[in-house]
Coordinates of C-alpha atoms in Angstrom, one line a residue:
X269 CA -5.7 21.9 9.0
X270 CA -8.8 21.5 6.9
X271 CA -7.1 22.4 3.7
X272 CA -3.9 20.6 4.6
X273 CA -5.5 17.2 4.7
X274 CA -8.1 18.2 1.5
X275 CA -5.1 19.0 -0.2
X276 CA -3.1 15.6 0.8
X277 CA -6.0 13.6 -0.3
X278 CA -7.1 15.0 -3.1
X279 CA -3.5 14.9 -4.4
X280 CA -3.6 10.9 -3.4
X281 CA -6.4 9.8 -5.8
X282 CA -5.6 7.6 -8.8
X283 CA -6.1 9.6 -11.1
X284 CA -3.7 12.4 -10.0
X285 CA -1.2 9.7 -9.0
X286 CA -0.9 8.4 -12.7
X287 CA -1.2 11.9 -14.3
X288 CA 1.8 13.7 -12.2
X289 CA 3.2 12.0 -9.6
X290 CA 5.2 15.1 -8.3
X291 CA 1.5 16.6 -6.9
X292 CA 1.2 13.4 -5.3
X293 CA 4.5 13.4 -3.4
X294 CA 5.3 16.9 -2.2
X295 CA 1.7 17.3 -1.3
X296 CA 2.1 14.2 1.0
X297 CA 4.9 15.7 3.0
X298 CA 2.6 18.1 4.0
X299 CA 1.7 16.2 6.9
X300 CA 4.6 17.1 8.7
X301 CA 2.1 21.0 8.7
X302 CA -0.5 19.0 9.5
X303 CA 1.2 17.4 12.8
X304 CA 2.7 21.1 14.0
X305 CA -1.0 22.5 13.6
X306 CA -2.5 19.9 15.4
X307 CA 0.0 20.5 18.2
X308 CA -1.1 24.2 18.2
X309 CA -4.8 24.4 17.1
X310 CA -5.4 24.1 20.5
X311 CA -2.9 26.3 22.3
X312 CA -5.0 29.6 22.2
X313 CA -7.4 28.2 24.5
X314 CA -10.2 27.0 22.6
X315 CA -10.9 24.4 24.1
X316 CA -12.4 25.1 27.8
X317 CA -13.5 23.6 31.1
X318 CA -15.7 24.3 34.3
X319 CA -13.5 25.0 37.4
X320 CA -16.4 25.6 39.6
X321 CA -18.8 22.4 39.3
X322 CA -19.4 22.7 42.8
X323 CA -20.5 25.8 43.4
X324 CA -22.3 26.0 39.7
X325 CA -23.3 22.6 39.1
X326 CA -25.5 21.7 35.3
X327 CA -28.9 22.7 35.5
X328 CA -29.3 25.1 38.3
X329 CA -30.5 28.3 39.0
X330 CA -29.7 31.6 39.6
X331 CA -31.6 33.3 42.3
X332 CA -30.1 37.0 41.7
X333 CA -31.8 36.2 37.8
X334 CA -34.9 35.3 39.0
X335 CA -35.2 37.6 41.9
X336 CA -34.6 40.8 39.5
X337 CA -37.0 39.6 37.7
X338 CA -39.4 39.8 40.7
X339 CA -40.6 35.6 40.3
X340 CA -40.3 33.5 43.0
X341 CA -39.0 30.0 42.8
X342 CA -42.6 28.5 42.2
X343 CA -43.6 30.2 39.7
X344 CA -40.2 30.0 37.9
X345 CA -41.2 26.2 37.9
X346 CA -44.9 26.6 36.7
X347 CA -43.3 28.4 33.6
X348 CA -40.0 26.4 32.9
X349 CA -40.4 23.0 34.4
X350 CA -43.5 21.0 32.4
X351 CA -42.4 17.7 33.1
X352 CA -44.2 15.5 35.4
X353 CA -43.0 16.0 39.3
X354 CA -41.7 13.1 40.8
X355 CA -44.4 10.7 42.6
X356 CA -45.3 12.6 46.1
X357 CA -44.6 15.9 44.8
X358 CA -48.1 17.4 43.1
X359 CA -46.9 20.9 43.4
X360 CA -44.0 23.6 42.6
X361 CA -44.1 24.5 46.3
X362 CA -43.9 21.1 47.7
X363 CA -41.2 20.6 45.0
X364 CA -38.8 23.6 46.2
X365 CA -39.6 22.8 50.2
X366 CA -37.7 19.3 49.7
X367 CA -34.4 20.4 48.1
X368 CA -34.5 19.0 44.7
X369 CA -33.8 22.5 43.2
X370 CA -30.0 23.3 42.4
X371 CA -29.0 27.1 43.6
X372 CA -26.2 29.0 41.5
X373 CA -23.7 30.2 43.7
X374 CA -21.9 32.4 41.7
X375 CA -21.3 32.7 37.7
X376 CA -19.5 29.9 35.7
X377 CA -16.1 29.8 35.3
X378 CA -13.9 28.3 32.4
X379 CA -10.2 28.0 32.0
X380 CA -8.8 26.5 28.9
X381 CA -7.7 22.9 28.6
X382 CA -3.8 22.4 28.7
X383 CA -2.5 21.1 25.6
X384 CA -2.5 17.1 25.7
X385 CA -2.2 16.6 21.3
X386 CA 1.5 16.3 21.6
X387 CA 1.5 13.4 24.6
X388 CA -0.6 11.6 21.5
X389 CA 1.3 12.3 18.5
X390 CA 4.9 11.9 20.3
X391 CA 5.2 8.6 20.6
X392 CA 4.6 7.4 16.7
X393 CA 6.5 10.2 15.9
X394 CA 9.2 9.0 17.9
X395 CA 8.7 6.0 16.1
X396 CA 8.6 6.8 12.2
X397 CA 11.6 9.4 13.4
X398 CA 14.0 6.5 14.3
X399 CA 12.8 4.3 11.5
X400 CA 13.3 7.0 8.5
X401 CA 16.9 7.4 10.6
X402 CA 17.5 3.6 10.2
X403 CA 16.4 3.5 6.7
X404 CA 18.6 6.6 5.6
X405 CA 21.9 5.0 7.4
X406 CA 20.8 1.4 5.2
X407 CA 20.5 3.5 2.1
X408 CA 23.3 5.9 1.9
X409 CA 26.1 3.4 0.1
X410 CA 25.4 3.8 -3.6
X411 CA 25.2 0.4 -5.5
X412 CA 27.4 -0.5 -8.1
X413 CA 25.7 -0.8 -11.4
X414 CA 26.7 -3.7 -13.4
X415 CA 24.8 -3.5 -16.4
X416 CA 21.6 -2.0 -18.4
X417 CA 19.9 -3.1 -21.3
X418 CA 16.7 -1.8 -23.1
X419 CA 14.3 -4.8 -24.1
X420 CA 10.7 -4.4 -26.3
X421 CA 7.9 -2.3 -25.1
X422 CA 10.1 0.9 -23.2
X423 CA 11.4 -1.9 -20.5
X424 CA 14.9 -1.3 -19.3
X425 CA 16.1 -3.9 -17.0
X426 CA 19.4 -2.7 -14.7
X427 CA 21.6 -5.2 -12.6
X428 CA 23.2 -4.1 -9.4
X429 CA 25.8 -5.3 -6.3
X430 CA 25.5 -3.8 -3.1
X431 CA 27.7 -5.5 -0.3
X432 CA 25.8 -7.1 2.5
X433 CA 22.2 -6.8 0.6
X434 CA 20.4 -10.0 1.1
X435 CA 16.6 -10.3 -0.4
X436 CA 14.2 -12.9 -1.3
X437 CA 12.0 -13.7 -4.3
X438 CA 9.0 -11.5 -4.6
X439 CA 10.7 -8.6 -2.7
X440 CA 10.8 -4.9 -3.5
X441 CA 13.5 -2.6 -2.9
X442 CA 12.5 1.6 -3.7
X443 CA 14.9 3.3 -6.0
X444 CA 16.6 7.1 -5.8
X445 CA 18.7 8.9 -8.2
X446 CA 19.8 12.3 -6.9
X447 CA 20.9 13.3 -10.9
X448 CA 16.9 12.6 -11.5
X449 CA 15.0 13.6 -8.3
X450 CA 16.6 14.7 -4.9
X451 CA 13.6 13.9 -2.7
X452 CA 11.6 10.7 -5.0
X453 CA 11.8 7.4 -4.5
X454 CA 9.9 4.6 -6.4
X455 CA 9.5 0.8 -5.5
X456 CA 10.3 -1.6 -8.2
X457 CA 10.2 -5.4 -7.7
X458 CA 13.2 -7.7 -7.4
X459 CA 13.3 -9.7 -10.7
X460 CA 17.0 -11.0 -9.8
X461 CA 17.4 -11.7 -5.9
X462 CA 21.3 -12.0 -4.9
X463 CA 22.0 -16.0 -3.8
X464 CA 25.3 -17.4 -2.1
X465 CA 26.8 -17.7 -5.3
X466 CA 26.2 -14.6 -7.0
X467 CA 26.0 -11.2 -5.4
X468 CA 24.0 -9.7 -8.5
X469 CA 20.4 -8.6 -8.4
X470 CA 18.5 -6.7 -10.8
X471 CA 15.1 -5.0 -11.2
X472 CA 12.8 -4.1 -14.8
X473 CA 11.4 -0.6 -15.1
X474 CA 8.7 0.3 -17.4
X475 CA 9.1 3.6 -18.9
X476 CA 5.7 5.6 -18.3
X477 CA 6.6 8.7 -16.6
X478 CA 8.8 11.6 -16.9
X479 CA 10.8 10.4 -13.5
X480 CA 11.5 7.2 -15.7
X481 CA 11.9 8.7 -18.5
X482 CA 14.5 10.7 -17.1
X483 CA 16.0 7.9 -15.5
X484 CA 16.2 6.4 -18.3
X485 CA 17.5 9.2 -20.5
X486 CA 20.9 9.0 -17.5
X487 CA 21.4 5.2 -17.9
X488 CA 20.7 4.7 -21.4
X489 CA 22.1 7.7 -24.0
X490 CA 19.9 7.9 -27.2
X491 CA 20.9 4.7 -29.8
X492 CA 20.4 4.0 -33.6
X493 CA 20.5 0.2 -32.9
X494 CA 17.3 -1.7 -33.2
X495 CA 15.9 -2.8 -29.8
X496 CA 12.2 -4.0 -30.8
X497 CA 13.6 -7.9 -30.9
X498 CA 16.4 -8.4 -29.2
X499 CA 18.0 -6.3 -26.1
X500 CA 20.8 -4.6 -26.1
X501 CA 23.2 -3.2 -23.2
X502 CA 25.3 -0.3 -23.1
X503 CA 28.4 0.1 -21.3
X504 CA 29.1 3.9 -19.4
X505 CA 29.6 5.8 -16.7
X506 CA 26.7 5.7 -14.8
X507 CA 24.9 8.2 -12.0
X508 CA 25.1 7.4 -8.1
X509 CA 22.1 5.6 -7.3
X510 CA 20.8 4.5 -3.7
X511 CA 18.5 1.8 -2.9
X512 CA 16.5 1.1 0.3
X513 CA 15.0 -2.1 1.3
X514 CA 14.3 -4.9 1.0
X515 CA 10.4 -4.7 1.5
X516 CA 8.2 -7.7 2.0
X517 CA 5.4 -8.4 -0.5
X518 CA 2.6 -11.6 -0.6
X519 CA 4.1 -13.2 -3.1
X520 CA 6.7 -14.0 -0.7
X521 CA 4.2 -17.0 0.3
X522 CA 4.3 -18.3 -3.3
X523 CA 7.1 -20.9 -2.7
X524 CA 5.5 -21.7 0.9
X525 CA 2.6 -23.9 -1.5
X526 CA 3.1 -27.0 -2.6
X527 CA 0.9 -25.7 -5.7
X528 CA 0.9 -22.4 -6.6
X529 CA -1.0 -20.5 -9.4
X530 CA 0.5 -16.9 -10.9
X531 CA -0.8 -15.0 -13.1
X532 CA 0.5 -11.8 -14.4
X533 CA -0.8 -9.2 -16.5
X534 CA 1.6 -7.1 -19.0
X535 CA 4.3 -5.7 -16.4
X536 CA 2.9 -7.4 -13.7
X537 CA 5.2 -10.6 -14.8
X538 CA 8.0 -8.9 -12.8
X539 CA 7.3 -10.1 -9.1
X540 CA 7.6 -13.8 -11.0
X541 CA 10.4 -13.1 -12.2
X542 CA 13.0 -13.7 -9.3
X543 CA 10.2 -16.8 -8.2
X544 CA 11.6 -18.1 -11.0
X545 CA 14.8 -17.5 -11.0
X546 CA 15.1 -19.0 -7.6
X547 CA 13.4 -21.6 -9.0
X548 CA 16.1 -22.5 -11.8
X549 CA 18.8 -21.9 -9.5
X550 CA 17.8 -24.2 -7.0
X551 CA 14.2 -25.6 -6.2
X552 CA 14.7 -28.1 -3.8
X553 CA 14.9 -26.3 -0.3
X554 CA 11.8 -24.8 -1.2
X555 CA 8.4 -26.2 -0.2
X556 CA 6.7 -25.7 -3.9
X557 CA 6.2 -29.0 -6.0
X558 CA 4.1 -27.6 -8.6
X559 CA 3.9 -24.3 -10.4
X560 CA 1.5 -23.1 -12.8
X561 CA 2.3 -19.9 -14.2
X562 CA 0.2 -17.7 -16.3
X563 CA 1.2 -14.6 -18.3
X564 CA -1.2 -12.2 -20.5
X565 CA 0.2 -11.3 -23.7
X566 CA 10.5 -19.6 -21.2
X567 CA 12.0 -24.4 -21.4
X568 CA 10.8 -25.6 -18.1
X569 CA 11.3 -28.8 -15.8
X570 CA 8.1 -31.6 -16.6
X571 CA 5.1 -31.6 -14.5
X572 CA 7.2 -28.9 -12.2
X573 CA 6.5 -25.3 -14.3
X574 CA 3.2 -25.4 -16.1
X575 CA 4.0 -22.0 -18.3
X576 CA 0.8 -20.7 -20.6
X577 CA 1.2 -17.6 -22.0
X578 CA -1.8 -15.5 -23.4
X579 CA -1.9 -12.9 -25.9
X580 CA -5.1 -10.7 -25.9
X581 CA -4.1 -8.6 -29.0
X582 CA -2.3 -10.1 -32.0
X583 CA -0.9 -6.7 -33.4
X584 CA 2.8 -7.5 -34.0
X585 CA 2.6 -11.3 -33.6
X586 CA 5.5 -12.5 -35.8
X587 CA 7.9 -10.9 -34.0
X588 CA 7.2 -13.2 -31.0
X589 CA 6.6 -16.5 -32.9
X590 CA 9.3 -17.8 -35.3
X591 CA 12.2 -19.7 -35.6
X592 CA 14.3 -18.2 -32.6
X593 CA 11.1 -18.9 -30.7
X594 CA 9.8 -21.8 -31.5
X595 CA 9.6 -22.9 -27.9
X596 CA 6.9 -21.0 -27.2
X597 CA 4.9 -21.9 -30.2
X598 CA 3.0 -24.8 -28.0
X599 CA 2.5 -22.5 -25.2
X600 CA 1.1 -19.3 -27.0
X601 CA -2.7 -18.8 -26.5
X602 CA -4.6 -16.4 -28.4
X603 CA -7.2 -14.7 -26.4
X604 CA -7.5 -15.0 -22.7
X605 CA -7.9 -18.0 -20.4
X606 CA -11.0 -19.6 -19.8
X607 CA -10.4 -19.0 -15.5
X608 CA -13.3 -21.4 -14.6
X609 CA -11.9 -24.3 -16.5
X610 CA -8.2 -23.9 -15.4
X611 CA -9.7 -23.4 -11.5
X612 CA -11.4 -27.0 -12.2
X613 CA -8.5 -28.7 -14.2
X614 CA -6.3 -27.6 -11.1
X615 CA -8.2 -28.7 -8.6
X616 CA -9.3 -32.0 -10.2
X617 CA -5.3 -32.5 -10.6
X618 CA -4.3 -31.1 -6.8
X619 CA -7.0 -33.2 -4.9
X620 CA -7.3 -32.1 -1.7
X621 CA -4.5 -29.8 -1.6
X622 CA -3.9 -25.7 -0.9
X623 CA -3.3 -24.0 -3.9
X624 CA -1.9 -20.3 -3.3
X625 CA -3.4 -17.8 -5.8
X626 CA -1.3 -15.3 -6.5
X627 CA -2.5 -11.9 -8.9
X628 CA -0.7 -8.8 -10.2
X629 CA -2.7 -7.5 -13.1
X630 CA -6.2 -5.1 -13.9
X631 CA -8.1 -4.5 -10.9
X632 CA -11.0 -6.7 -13.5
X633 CA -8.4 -9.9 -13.3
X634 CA -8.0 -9.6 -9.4
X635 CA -11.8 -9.3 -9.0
X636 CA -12.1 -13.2 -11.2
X637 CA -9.7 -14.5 -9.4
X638 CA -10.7 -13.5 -6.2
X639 CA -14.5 -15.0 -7.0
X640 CA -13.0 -18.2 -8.5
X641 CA -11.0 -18.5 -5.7
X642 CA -13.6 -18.2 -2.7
X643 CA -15.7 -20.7 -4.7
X644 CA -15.8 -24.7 -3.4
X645 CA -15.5 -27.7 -5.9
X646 CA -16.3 -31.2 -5.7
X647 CA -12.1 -32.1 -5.6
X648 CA -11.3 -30.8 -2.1
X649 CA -9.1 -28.2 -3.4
X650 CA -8.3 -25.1 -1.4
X651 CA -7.7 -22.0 -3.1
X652 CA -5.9 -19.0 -1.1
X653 CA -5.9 -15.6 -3.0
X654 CA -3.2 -13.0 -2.8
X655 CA -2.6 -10.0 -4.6
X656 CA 0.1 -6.9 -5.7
X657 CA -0.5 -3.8 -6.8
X658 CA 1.5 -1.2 -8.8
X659 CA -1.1 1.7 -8.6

């Protein structure tokens, strides 16, 4: 059992997650060992227990010991006993005469505990048993792909239908190809949530590990055609693919603010996707008024979708900014934001309102945020942070 669990969480450190996720995930299911020899560590009696308390009681003494070895009860006491006698008893002998001594009877005896592990480990059992049942009948329809395209930067974005899959923005669903990987499944977020108009709903994968690498090697055969600007999407025969979920996330909460603030870091952009999405669809049964969205590094509704996009490196800049993208010219930032001036500018704009903080980004961004957000002003601004993930 030792090994079992050193195993299972040495295989569950970052650094082995990133590195090979395959380690990580068959060494997980080990657990299912480690259950079955927790159930039977203690079968071969072990573990034991007194039977005969009475008649053997803690702390007493055996007169065929002490007889054999020719000392009588006194003097057993002036050797062994050196703590003070209790008031009115000055001597050994006076000691023995009024009972306080405990006799042996006859030798201990020990039987071994009956096995209780499994009236413990039964019930959750039970429990993640019935679930993994519900969750394989929800999951065993294949979806329907619609379409797939390859964007910049090894992104590949696919669009799905599933009948009766409902979902909201900020969701998660887990993906699993059997032509990839019998037994993995990996989350991605929702960036296209399925409304009453449209059944459709999408996800982006980034390509940085073999199982996407394979994935994508399925969906999207090898193509001549120049990707780095525009996207393209490719038409085939694809693999079965099964989805499971949806699965709640914080940034559910995001269009429970009147304000919210989100910033995303490189891929971390995705969970905002769908928010906005939703958000172009249709805004107004929502309880957000105000959005300010941040991106490190598209025309939006005034004073409704504050959009500020950052880019920290400048490598490769004019293929972003130029004529088919002039709209982002006035919204570009070079560098990275200034947090403790946007905190202030938001409050002193959001007096005395609750602004929901939402991060996905380097652990380093969270941390600011988090700080900034704890912090009072002088505007009576609340700021509520929440956090995703992908590690």
């Amino acid at each position: 059992m030792v090994v079992v669990l050193f195993l299972m969480i040495t295989a569950s450190t970052y650094a082995i997650r990133v590195s090979n996720y395959d380690i990580f995930w068959y060494t997980h299911n080990l657990f299912f060992v480690f259950y079955m020899l927790l159930t039977l560590h203690v079968s071969g009696g072990l573990l034991k227990y007194q039977t005969n308390l009475d008649t053997h009681p803690p702390g007493c003494i055996s007169l065929n010991r002490t007889s054999s070895q020719n000392i009588s009860l006194p003097e057993y006491f002036s050797e062994h006993f050196h703590e003070p006698f209790p008031e009115g008893f000055s001597k050994p002998a006076e000691f023995t005469q009024h009972k306080f001594v405990k006799i042996c009877m006859e030798e201990p005896r020990f039987q071994a505990n009956f096995p209780q592990t499994w009236l413990w480990i039964s019930g959750p059992l039970c429990l993640y048993c019935a679930e993994r049942l519900y969750r394989y009948i929800r999951s065993n329809k294949p979806v329907t792909i619609i379409s797939v395209m390859s964007h910049p930067s090894d992104v590949m974005e696919i669009r799905m239908v599933k009948e009766n899959f409902k979902a909201r923005p900020g969701q998660y669903i887990t993906l699993h190809c059997p032509s990839v990987s019998a037994l993995e499944n990996h989350p991605f977020t929702l960036t296209m949530c399925p409304t009453e108009t449209k059944a459709t709903f999408g996800v982006h994968l980034k390509i940085v590990g073999d199982w996407t690498e394979r994935f994508r090697d399925l969906l999207l055969p090898p193509s001549s055609q120049d990707s780095e600007i525009l996207p393209f999407i490719q038409s085939r025969n694809y693999p079965k693919l099964y989805i499971d979920g949806p699965f709640g996330s914080p940034f559910e909460e995001s269009l429970n603010y009147e304000v919210s603030l989100c910033v995303a870091g490189g891929i971390g952009v995705t969970p905002f996707a769908s928010i906005l999405n939703t958000l172009l669809d249709d805004w107004k049964p929502y309880k957000l008024r105000r959005l300010y969205f941040i991106w490190f590094w598209q025309e939006n509704r005034p004073d409704y979708v504050n959009i500020q996009l950052y880019l920290s490196q400048t490598d490769g800049i004019q293929k972003i900014i130029g004529e088919k993208y002039h709209a982002l010219n006035s919204r570009l930032f070079i560098g990275r934001p200034r947090w403790k001036l946007l905190f202030d500018e938001i409050a002193k704009y959001n007096r005395g309102k609750t602004v929901g903080v939402f991060c996905c980004g380097p652990n380093s961004l969270s941390k600011t945020l988090h700080k900034l957000s704890n912090q009072n002003n002088s505007y009576g601004t609340r700021f509520e942070y929440n956090k995703e993930s992908f590690s």
